[in-house]
Coordinates of C-alpha atoms in Angstrom, one line a residue:
M1 CA 31.2 66.2 -68.9
A2 CA 30.2 63.1 -68.7
R3 CA 28.4 61.7 -71.7
L4 CA 25.3 60.8 -70.9
P5 CA 23.6 58.1 -73.8
L6 CA 20.1 57.9 -74.4
R7 CA 17.8 54.7 -74.7
F8 CA 14.8 54.6 -76.2
D9 CA 11.7 51.7 -76.0
N10 CA 9.1 53.0 -77.5
H11 CA 5.3 50.4 -76.6
C12 CA 2.5 51.3 -79.2
F13 CA -1.5 51.0 -77.7
S14 CA -4.7 50.8 -79.8
S15 CA -7.6 49.5 -79.3
P16 CA -8.2 46.7 -81.4
T17 CA -12.3 48.6 -82.9
H18 CA -12.3 51.8 -83.2
A19 CA -8.0 51.5 -84.7
H20 CA -9.1 53.3 -87.3
K21 CA -10.7 56.3 -84.8
Q22 CA -7.6 55.7 -82.4
P23 CA -4.7 57.3 -83.4
F24 CA -2.2 54.8 -82.4
V25 CA 0.0 55.6 -78.9
S26 CA 3.3 55.3 -78.4
V27 CA 4.8 55.5 -74.9
Y28 CA 9.0 55.3 -75.2
T29 CA 11.4 54.4 -71.9
I30 CA 13.8 57.4 -72.2
T31 CA 16.9 55.3 -70.2
T32 CA 19.8 57.9 -68.9
R33 CA 22.8 57.7 -67.7
F34 CA 24.4 59.3 -65.7
S35 CA 28.3 59.0 -64.7
S36 CA 30.5 61.1 -62.3
H37 CA 33.6 59.3 -60.4
H38 CA 31.6 58.0 -57.9
H39 CA 28.8 56.6 -59.6
N40 CA 26.7 55.1 -62.2
T41 CA 22.8 56.1 -61.8
L42 CA 19.7 55.6 -64.6
I43 CA 17.3 57.3 -64.8
K44 CA 13.7 55.2 -66.4
S45 CA 11.3 58.3 -68.2
R46 CA 8.1 57.6 -69.6
V47 CA 7.0 59.6 -72.7
K48 CA 3.7 59.7 -74.7
C49 CA 3.2 60.7 -77.9
S50 CA 0.9 60.1 -81.4
A51 CA 1.8 57.8 -83.5
S52 CA 2.3 60.0 -86.3
G53 CA 4.9 61.6 -83.6
T54 CA 6.5 58.0 -83.0
E55 CA 6.6 57.9 -86.5
R56 CA 9.1 61.1 -87.0
V57 CA 11.5 59.6 -83.9
R58 CA 11.0 56.1 -86.2
E59 CA 12.7 57.8 -89.0
S60 CA 15.5 60.3 -87.4
K61 CA 16.7 58.5 -84.6
K62 CA 15.9 54.7 -86.4
L63 CA 14.3 53.2 -83.4
P64 CA 14.0 49.1 -83.6
P65 CA 11.2 48.0 -84.3
K66 CA 8.4 47.6 -81.1
I67 CA 8.1 45.1 -78.9
P68 CA 5.5 44.2 -75.9
I69 CA 4.7 46.2 -72.8
E70 CA 5.8 42.3 -71.0
E71 CA 9.3 41.8 -72.9
S72 CA 10.7 45.0 -72.3
S73 CA 13.1 45.8 -69.2
P74 CA 16.0 48.3 -67.7
P75 CA 19.5 47.2 -68.3
Q76 CA 20.9 46.2 -65.6
L77 CA 24.2 47.1 -64.6
P78 CA 26.5 46.3 -61.2
N79 CA 26.6 48.5 -59.4
S80 CA 23.9 51.1 -60.1
E81 CA 21.0 52.8 -58.8
V82 CA 18.1 53.1 -61.4
V83 CA 15.3 56.2 -60.7
T84 CA 12.1 55.6 -61.4
T85 CA 9.5 58.9 -61.8
E86 CA 6.9 58.5 -63.4
T87 CA 4.3 62.0 -63.7
G88 CA 2.8 62.4 -60.0
S89 CA 4.5 60.0 -58.1
E90 CA 6.4 60.9 -54.8
H91 CA 8.6 58.5 -54.2
N92 CA 10.8 60.6 -51.5
W93 CA 7.9 61.5 -49.6
P94 CA 8.0 62.0 -46.5
P95 CA 11.0 64.0 -46.6
W96 CA 13.0 61.0 -44.0
K97 CA 11.7 58.1 -45.9
N98 CA 15.1 57.0 -46.7
I99 CA 17.7 57.8 -43.0
P100 CA 18.9 55.4 -42.5
Q101 CA 16.9 53.9 -39.5
R102 CA 20.5 53.4 -37.8
Y103 CA 20.0 57.7 -37.9
K104 CA 17.0 58.3 -37.0
L105 CA 17.0 56.8 -33.1
I106 CA 19.9 58.3 -33.4
G107 CA 18.3 61.6 -33.5
A108 CA 15.2 60.6 -31.4
T109 CA 17.7 60.1 -28.6
S110 CA 19.3 62.8 -28.5
L111 CA 16.0 64.1 -28.1
A112 CA 14.4 62.6 -25.7
F113 CA 17.8 64.3 -23.9
V114 CA 17.0 68.0 -25.0
I115 CA 13.5 66.7 -22.5
C116 CA 16.0 64.8 -20.4
N117 CA 18.2 68.2 -18.8
M118 CA 14.9 70.1 -19.9
D119 CA 13.1 68.1 -16.5
K120 CA 16.6 68.7 -14.4
V121 CA 16.6 72.2 -14.9
N122 CA 13.7 72.6 -14.3
L123 CA 13.9 72.5 -10.7
S124 CA 17.1 74.8 -10.4
I125 CA 15.0 78.1 -12.0
A126 CA 11.3 76.9 -10.1
I127 CA 13.6 76.3 -6.3
I128 CA 14.2 80.2 -6.2
P129 CA 10.2 81.1 -5.9
M130 CA 9.5 77.8 -4.2
S131 CA 11.9 78.4 -0.9
H132 CA 9.8 82.3 -1.0
Q133 CA 7.1 80.2 -0.7
F134 CA 7.6 77.4 1.8
G135 CA 10.5 79.1 3.7
W136 CA 13.8 77.2 3.0
S137 CA 16.4 77.7 3.5
S138 CA 19.1 77.3 1.3
S139 CA 20.2 73.4 2.2
V140 CA 16.7 71.9 2.5
A141 CA 16.7 74.0 -0.7
G142 CA 20.1 71.8 -1.5
L143 CA 18.4 69.0 -0.3
V144 CA 15.5 68.6 -2.9
Q145 CA 17.8 69.2 -5.3
S146 CA 20.3 66.6 -4.2
S147 CA 17.2 63.8 -4.2
F148 CA 17.1 64.1 -8.4
F149 CA 21.0 62.3 -7.6
W150 CA 20.0 59.6 -5.5
G151 CA 17.4 58.4 -8.1
Y152 CA 20.2 58.7 -10.8
A153 CA 22.3 57.4 -9.0
L154 CA 20.6 53.9 -7.7
S155 CA 19.6 52.8 -11.7
Q156 CA 22.9 53.3 -13.8
L157 CA 23.6 49.8 -12.9
P158 CA 20.7 48.6 -13.2
G159 CA 19.8 50.8 -16.8
G160 CA 22.8 48.9 -18.1
W161 CA 22.3 46.4 -16.9
L162 CA 18.4 45.9 -18.7
S163 CA 20.1 48.3 -21.7
K164 CA 22.5 45.0 -23.1
I165 CA 20.1 42.2 -22.8
F166 CA 16.3 44.0 -23.7
G167 CA 18.4 47.3 -26.0
G168 CA 18.2 50.3 -25.7
R169 CA 15.3 50.9 -27.7
K170 CA 13.0 49.8 -24.9
V171 CA 15.3 50.7 -21.8
L172 CA 14.3 54.6 -23.0
E173 CA 11.1 54.7 -24.3
I174 CA 10.1 53.1 -20.3
G175 CA 12.6 55.8 -18.8
V176 CA 11.3 58.9 -20.7
F177 CA 7.6 57.9 -19.4
T178 CA 9.0 57.3 -15.9
W179 CA 10.4 61.0 -15.4
S180 CA 7.9 62.7 -17.5
F181 CA 4.7 62.0 -15.2
A182 CA 6.6 61.9 -12.3
T183 CA 7.7 65.5 -13.2
A184 CA 4.4 66.0 -12.8
L185 CA 4.2 64.5 -9.6
V186 CA 6.4 67.4 -8.4
P187 CA 3.4 70.8 -7.5
L188 CA 0.5 67.6 -6.6
L189 CA 3.2 66.6 -4.2
A190 CA 5.4 70.1 -3.1
G191 CA 4.0 70.7 0.5
F192 CA 4.6 66.8 1.2
M193 CA 7.8 67.3 1.8
P194 CA 9.0 63.3 1.9
G195 CA 6.4 63.5 -1.2
L196 CA 8.5 66.0 -3.0
I197 CA 11.8 64.1 -2.6
F198 CA 10.3 61.2 -4.5
S199 CA 8.8 62.3 -6.7
R200 CA 12.1 64.2 -7.4
I201 CA 14.1 60.3 -6.8
L202 CA 11.6 58.7 -8.8
V203 CA 12.5 62.1 -12.4
G204 CA 16.5 60.5 -10.8
I205 CA 15.4 56.5 -12.0
G206 CA 14.6 58.1 -15.1
E207 CA 16.8 60.3 -16.6
G208 CA 19.3 57.3 -15.0
V209 CA 18.3 54.9 -17.3
S210 CA 18.9 56.9 -20.3
P211 CA 22.9 57.1 -20.7
S212 CA 23.3 53.8 -20.6
A213 CA 20.6 52.7 -23.2
A214 CA 21.8 56.0 -25.4
T215 CA 25.5 53.6 -25.1
D216 CA 24.5 50.9 -26.1
L217 CA 22.2 52.4 -29.0
I218 CA 25.4 54.0 -29.9
A219 CA 28.1 51.2 -29.9
R220 CA 25.6 48.1 -32.1
T221 CA 25.0 50.7 -34.6
I222 CA 28.0 53.5 -35.5
P223 CA 31.4 52.4 -36.4
V224 CA 34.0 54.1 -34.1
K225 CA 34.8 57.1 -37.3
E226 CA 31.2 58.6 -36.7
R227 CA 31.1 57.9 -32.9
S228 CA 32.4 61.1 -32.1
R229 CA 30.3 63.2 -33.6
A230 CA 27.6 60.2 -32.8
V231 CA 28.3 60.7 -29.1
G232 CA 28.3 64.5 -30.0
F233 CA 25.3 64.4 -31.5
V234 CA 22.7 62.5 -28.6
F235 CA 24.8 64.3 -25.7
G236 CA 24.3 67.4 -27.3
G237 CA 20.8 66.9 -26.3
L238 CA 22.0 67.3 -23.2
S239 CA 22.8 71.3 -23.4
L240 CA 20.1 72.3 -26.2
G241 CA 18.0 71.2 -23.1
S242 CA 19.7 73.3 -20.4
V243 CA 18.9 76.6 -23.1
M244 CA 14.9 74.8 -23.4
G245 CA 14.5 74.7 -20.3
L246 CA 16.5 77.8 -18.7
L247 CA 15.0 80.1 -21.7
L248 CA 11.0 78.6 -21.1
A249 CA 10.7 78.3 -17.3
P250 CA 10.9 82.1 -15.8
P251 CA 8.3 83.0 -18.8
I252 CA 6.1 79.7 -17.5
I253 CA 6.9 81.1 -14.0
Q254 CA 6.7 84.8 -13.8
N255 CA 2.9 84.9 -16.4
F256 CA 1.5 81.6 -14.6
N257 CA 2.8 79.5 -11.8
W258 CA 5.8 77.7 -11.0
E259 CA 3.4 74.5 -10.5
S260 CA 3.0 74.9 -15.4
V261 CA 6.8 74.5 -14.9
F262 CA 6.3 70.6 -14.4
Y263 CA 3.1 70.5 -15.4
L264 CA 4.3 71.2 -18.9
F265 CA 7.3 69.7 -19.4
G266 CA 6.0 66.4 -18.6
L267 CA 3.1 66.7 -20.9
L268 CA 6.4 67.2 -23.4
G269 CA 8.3 64.0 -22.4
V270 CA 5.1 61.9 -22.8
A271 CA 4.8 63.5 -26.3
W272 CA 8.0 61.9 -27.1
F273 CA 7.0 59.0 -25.4
V274 CA 3.5 58.7 -28.1
G275 CA 5.7 59.5 -31.1
F276 CA 8.6 57.0 -30.2
Q277 CA 6.0 54.1 -30.8
F278 CA 6.0 55.4 -34.3
L279 CA 9.4 54.8 -35.0
N280 CA 9.7 51.7 -36.9
E281 CA 11.0 48.8 -34.7
E282 CA 13.9 47.2 -35.9
E283 CA 17.0 48.4 -34.3
V284 CA 19.7 49.2 -37.6
T285 CA 23.2 47.1 -36.1
Y286 CA 26.8 48.0 -38.1
R287 CA 27.6 45.2 -39.2
G288 CA 31.2 45.5 -39.6
D289 CA 34.8 45.4 -38.1
E290 CA 35.2 48.1 -35.7
T291 CA 32.2 47.7 -34.3
T292 CA 31.5 43.8 -31.5
T293 CA 27.9 42.6 -31.9
T294 CA 25.6 41.8 -30.0
S295 CA 22.2 39.5 -30.3
H296 CA 18.9 40.8 -27.7
K297 CA 16.7 39.3 -25.1
P298 CA 13.5 39.2 -25.7
E299 CA 11.6 40.7 -23.5
S300 CA 9.2 36.9 -22.1
A301 CA 12.7 36.0 -21.3
T302 CA 12.6 34.5 -17.3
R303 CA 13.7 35.0 -14.4
E304 CA 16.3 32.9 -14.7
E305 CA 17.3 33.7 -17.6
L306 CA 18.3 36.8 -16.3
G307 CA 19.0 35.1 -13.1
N308 CA 21.8 34.5 -15.4
S309 CA 22.2 37.1 -17.4
L310 CA 24.2 38.7 -14.5
K311 CA 25.9 36.7 -14.1
E312 CA 27.6 36.1 -16.9
I313 CA 28.9 40.2 -17.2
P314 CA 32.6 39.3 -16.4
W315 CA 32.5 41.7 -12.7
K316 CA 36.1 41.4 -11.7
S317 CA 37.2 41.5 -14.8
F318 CA 36.2 44.8 -15.1
F319 CA 37.4 46.8 -12.1
Q320 CA 41.1 44.8 -12.7
S321 CA 41.3 47.5 -15.8
S322 CA 43.4 50.8 -14.5
A323 CA 41.5 52.5 -17.6
V324 CA 38.1 51.2 -15.9
W325 CA 38.8 52.5 -12.5
A326 CA 40.3 56.3 -14.7
M327 CA 37.3 56.6 -16.4
I328 CA 35.1 55.3 -13.2
Y329 CA 37.0 58.6 -11.0
T330 CA 37.4 61.4 -14.6
H331 CA 33.5 60.5 -14.3
F332 CA 33.6 61.7 -10.3
C333 CA 35.0 64.1 -11.0
G334 CA 33.2 65.6 -13.9
S335 CA 30.2 65.1 -12.3
W336 CA 31.5 67.7 -9.6
G337 CA 31.7 70.3 -11.8
H338 CA 29.0 70.0 -13.9
Y339 CA 26.4 68.4 -11.4
T340 CA 27.3 71.7 -8.8
C341 CA 27.3 74.7 -11.4
L342 CA 23.7 73.4 -13.1
S343 CA 21.8 73.3 -9.5
W344 CA 23.5 76.5 -9.0
L345 CA 24.5 78.6 -10.9
P346 CA 21.1 81.0 -11.8
T347 CA 20.9 81.0 -7.7
Y348 CA 24.6 82.4 -7.7
F349 CA 24.1 84.6 -10.3
S350 CA 20.6 85.7 -8.8
E351 CA 22.6 86.5 -5.7
A352 CA 26.1 87.0 -6.0
L353 CA 25.4 89.0 -9.0
N354 CA 22.8 91.1 -8.1
L355 CA 20.4 90.2 -11.6
N356 CA 16.0 89.1 -10.4
L357 CA 14.8 86.0 -11.7
R358 CA 15.0 86.9 -15.5
E359 CA 18.1 87.9 -15.6
A360 CA 19.5 85.6 -14.1
A361 CA 18.3 83.0 -16.5
W362 CA 19.0 84.4 -18.8
V363 CA 22.9 84.1 -18.2
S364 CA 22.1 81.1 -17.1
I365 CA 21.6 79.8 -21.2
L366 CA 24.6 80.8 -22.0
P367 CA 27.0 78.1 -20.6
P368 CA 25.2 75.6 -22.3
L369 CA 24.4 77.7 -25.2
A370 CA 27.9 77.7 -25.9
S371 CA 28.5 74.3 -25.7
I372 CA 26.6 73.4 -28.1
L373 CA 28.5 75.3 -30.5
V374 CA 31.8 73.6 -28.7
T375 CA 30.9 70.0 -29.1
S376 CA 30.1 69.9 -32.0
L377 CA 33.9 71.3 -33.4
A378 CA 34.6 69.3 -30.3
S379 CA 32.9 66.1 -32.5
Q380 CA 34.2 67.1 -35.8
F381 CA 37.5 67.9 -34.0
A382 CA 38.1 64.5 -32.3
D383 CA 37.1 62.2 -35.5
Y384 CA 39.0 64.0 -37.8
L385 CA 42.4 63.5 -36.1
I386 CA 41.2 59.6 -35.4
T387 CA 40.2 59.4 -40.0
N388 CA 43.6 61.3 -40.3
G389 CA 45.4 58.1 -38.1
V390 CA 46.0 59.3 -35.3
D391 CA 45.9 57.3 -31.7
T392 CA 42.3 56.6 -30.2
T393 CA 43.8 56.7 -26.6
T394 CA 46.0 60.3 -28.3
V395 CA 42.8 61.8 -29.3
R396 CA 41.1 60.7 -25.8
K397 CA 43.7 62.2 -23.6
I398 CA 43.4 66.4 -25.4
C399 CA 40.3 65.6 -25.0
Q400 CA 39.6 65.5 -21.7
T401 CA 42.3 67.2 -20.8
I402 CA 40.7 71.0 -21.9
A403 CA 37.5 69.2 -20.3
F404 CA 39.0 69.8 -17.5
L405 CA 41.5 72.0 -17.6
S406 CA 39.7 74.7 -19.0
P407 CA 36.7 75.6 -16.1
A408 CA 39.4 75.1 -13.7
L409 CA 41.3 78.1 -15.2
C410 CA 38.3 79.8 -16.5
M411 CA 36.8 79.2 -12.3
T412 CA 40.0 80.4 -10.4
L413 CA 39.5 83.6 -12.5
S414 CA 36.1 84.4 -11.1
S415 CA 36.9 83.5 -7.9
V416 CA 39.9 85.3 -7.6
D417 CA 38.4 89.1 -6.6
I418 CA 40.5 91.5 -8.8
G419 CA 36.9 93.4 -9.8
L420 CA 35.4 92.3 -12.3
P421 CA 32.4 93.3 -13.6
P422 CA 29.6 90.5 -13.4
W423 CA 29.4 90.3 -17.6
E424 CA 33.4 89.3 -17.0
I425 CA 32.2 87.4 -14.7
V426 CA 29.6 86.1 -16.6
G427 CA 31.9 85.6 -19.8
I428 CA 33.8 83.5 -18.4
L429 CA 32.5 81.5 -16.6
T430 CA 30.7 79.9 -20.2
A431 CA 34.0 80.2 -21.4
G432 CA 35.4 77.7 -19.3
L433 CA 31.7 75.1 -18.7
A434 CA 30.8 75.3 -23.0
L435 CA 34.7 74.1 -23.2
S436 CA 34.3 71.4 -20.8
S437 CA 32.3 69.1 -23.6
F438 CA 34.8 68.5 -25.1
A439 CA 34.3 66.3 -21.5
L440 CA 32.1 63.9 -25.0
S441 CA 34.3 63.2 -26.9
G442 CA 36.9 61.8 -24.0
L443 CA 35.7 60.0 -21.7
Y444 CA 32.1 60.1 -23.0
C445 CA 33.4 57.8 -26.0
T446 CA 36.0 55.5 -23.9
H447 CA 32.9 53.5 -23.2
Q448 CA 32.6 51.8 -26.2
D449 CA 36.0 52.5 -27.9
I450 CA 37.0 49.3 -25.0
S451 CA 34.4 47.6 -25.2
P452 CA 31.4 48.5 -27.4
E453 CA 29.6 44.6 -26.0
Y454 CA 29.2 45.8 -22.3
A455 CA 29.4 50.1 -22.8
S456 CA 26.1 50.1 -21.1
I457 CA 27.2 48.8 -18.0
L458 CA 30.5 50.5 -18.2
L459 CA 28.9 53.8 -18.5
G460 CA 25.9 52.9 -15.6
I461 CA 29.1 51.8 -13.4
T462 CA 31.1 54.6 -14.1
N463 CA 28.2 56.7 -14.3
T464 CA 27.1 55.3 -10.6
V465 CA 29.9 57.2 -9.3
G466 CA 29.1 60.0 -10.9
A467 CA 26.5 60.1 -9.8
V468 CA 28.1 60.4 -6.1
P469 CA 28.3 64.7 -6.0
G470 CA 24.7 64.8 -7.4
I471 CA 23.8 64.2 -4.1
I472 CA 26.7 64.8 -1.7
G473 CA 28.0 67.5 -4.2
V474 CA 24.8 69.4 -4.4
A475 CA 23.9 68.9 -0.9
L476 CA 27.2 69.8 0.4
T477 CA 27.0 73.3 -1.4
G478 CA 24.9 74.3 0.0
F479 CA 25.2 73.4 3.5
L480 CA 29.2 75.6 3.0
L481 CA 27.5 78.3 1.2
D482 CA 25.0 78.8 4.3
S483 CA 28.2 77.9 6.7
T484 CA 30.5 80.4 4.7
H485 CA 28.3 82.8 2.9
S486 CA 31.3 82.3 -0.3
W487 CA 30.4 81.4 -3.2
T488 CA 33.9 80.8 -4.0
M489 CA 34.8 77.9 -1.6
S490 CA 32.1 76.2 -1.3
L491 CA 30.9 76.2 -5.2
F492 CA 34.2 77.0 -7.1
V493 CA 37.2 75.8 -4.9
P494 CA 35.9 72.4 -4.5
S495 CA 35.1 71.7 -8.1
I496 CA 38.7 73.4 -9.1
F497 CA 40.5 70.7 -6.4
F498 CA 38.2 67.1 -9.0
Y499 CA 39.0 68.7 -11.9
L500 CA 42.7 69.1 -11.6
T501 CA 43.2 65.5 -9.8
G502 CA 41.7 64.4 -12.7
T503 CA 43.1 65.4 -16.0
V504 CA 46.9 63.4 -13.6
V505 CA 44.4 59.7 -13.2
W506 CA 43.1 60.8 -16.3
L507 CA 46.7 61.3 -19.0
A508 CA 48.4 58.4 -16.7
F509 CA 45.8 55.4 -17.2
A510 CA 43.1 56.7 -19.2
S511 CA 42.7 53.8 -22.8
S512 CA 40.6 53.3 -25.8
E513 CA 43.0 50.1 -26.2
P514 CA 40.3 47.6 -26.6
Q515 CA 39.9 45.4 -24.3
K516 CA 38.5 41.3 -23.6
F517 CA 36.8 41.5 -20.1
I518 CA 35.9 37.6 -19.5
K519 CA 34.8 36.3 -17.5
D520 CA 36.5 34.2 -14.3
D521 CA 34.6 31.5 -13.7
S522 CA 36.9 29.9 -10.1

């Protein structure tokens, strides 16, 4: 039991002209020191009592004589915290007041990613009634869905570059507003194919800058021992967004119309943008041996300064690194399986498993819902290994291997005609796609591991290549489906191929060792 020494400092007050009528009132400052293994905490309370009570306390406790209030001061001890409590005060309100700024930014970024995938998956549900209304074939539907990735691919490198110059916060908030506004435009332009494709390209541009912006925030604010959890929490918002989008879209469409989905989801993004302006603008930077920090240039930077900053990036040094090439190909392979399933699974469940719109949407929720749990476990698992001395490269390789071999195995079981009932196929695919979330503690941490300074640009590079499957893979799946009428050949076989080859490349060349990328002036 810790000892609790108390110190009483009393200060008495009385009216000079009415001393004979007014009793003395004493204010005691009670300083209590709580000792524990980690903290010494001083808690100071003010207590009022009458003159008679004061004298009794004085006689029983032998308190020191009264001193003027201005001369009293609480004891100051090193490495201690002083907490003052007074009646009616609310020092800890609102509840998030004392949360470190970097955690607030990470939380807001995760919420943005929730909205991000809500606006990404809404079309995968709405495409079914839209195709019926406008008479689109699977090839046309695939073209419409893939147009998102055109803008997504184009904005990756600019997003990484702008994040390095202006900081991830500013780039993120502009990106959210852009994709939210473009989402609300979809119903207005749906009947005009070029306009519809343009709106989805704009959604892709807005969402395309967000991963690099988030990577910049994480690399600058989070130490390496917390990084897996930070990346998992932020990018885990994508899984939650998929769940929310697939959960909300069908009842909205059935009770109102498919246009309402785009209006409501777009409004959510605009609301996030407005609320984000009230978040403290100060961007806290983690200062420590594990994180390298760089300062952001002001938004008023001249065109010449922006041009020079682009020239200062060591592009040649990036592409001379085998670890960077491993990240590029691995990102491509992972994106092929992720984007094709994200776009086509609702249709697969509807047509191949004979489920209606609501059932297909509910079943499509299961993989991202399970991914939320897996992401949490994977990030804890990775950080635990690193904290206990396991080499960071080894941890990243383990996590990424799980992320690739699991869906490859499950897709193989689902595609083989062995008479499995629909619910078993759903369960197998759910398990495989959920385990692919181990990539958030594998590939997606490696950019920050090897270079916190250029993490956003490195993610821009790998994500640019990673967006190509969204353009080619989603459209090719629709084309192969029209040609072969086989979900195995159009959806599963290509994904299995890239999962397996990506695993080989990752194990052979991936590295999380910090690298110094130096610009070659020759």
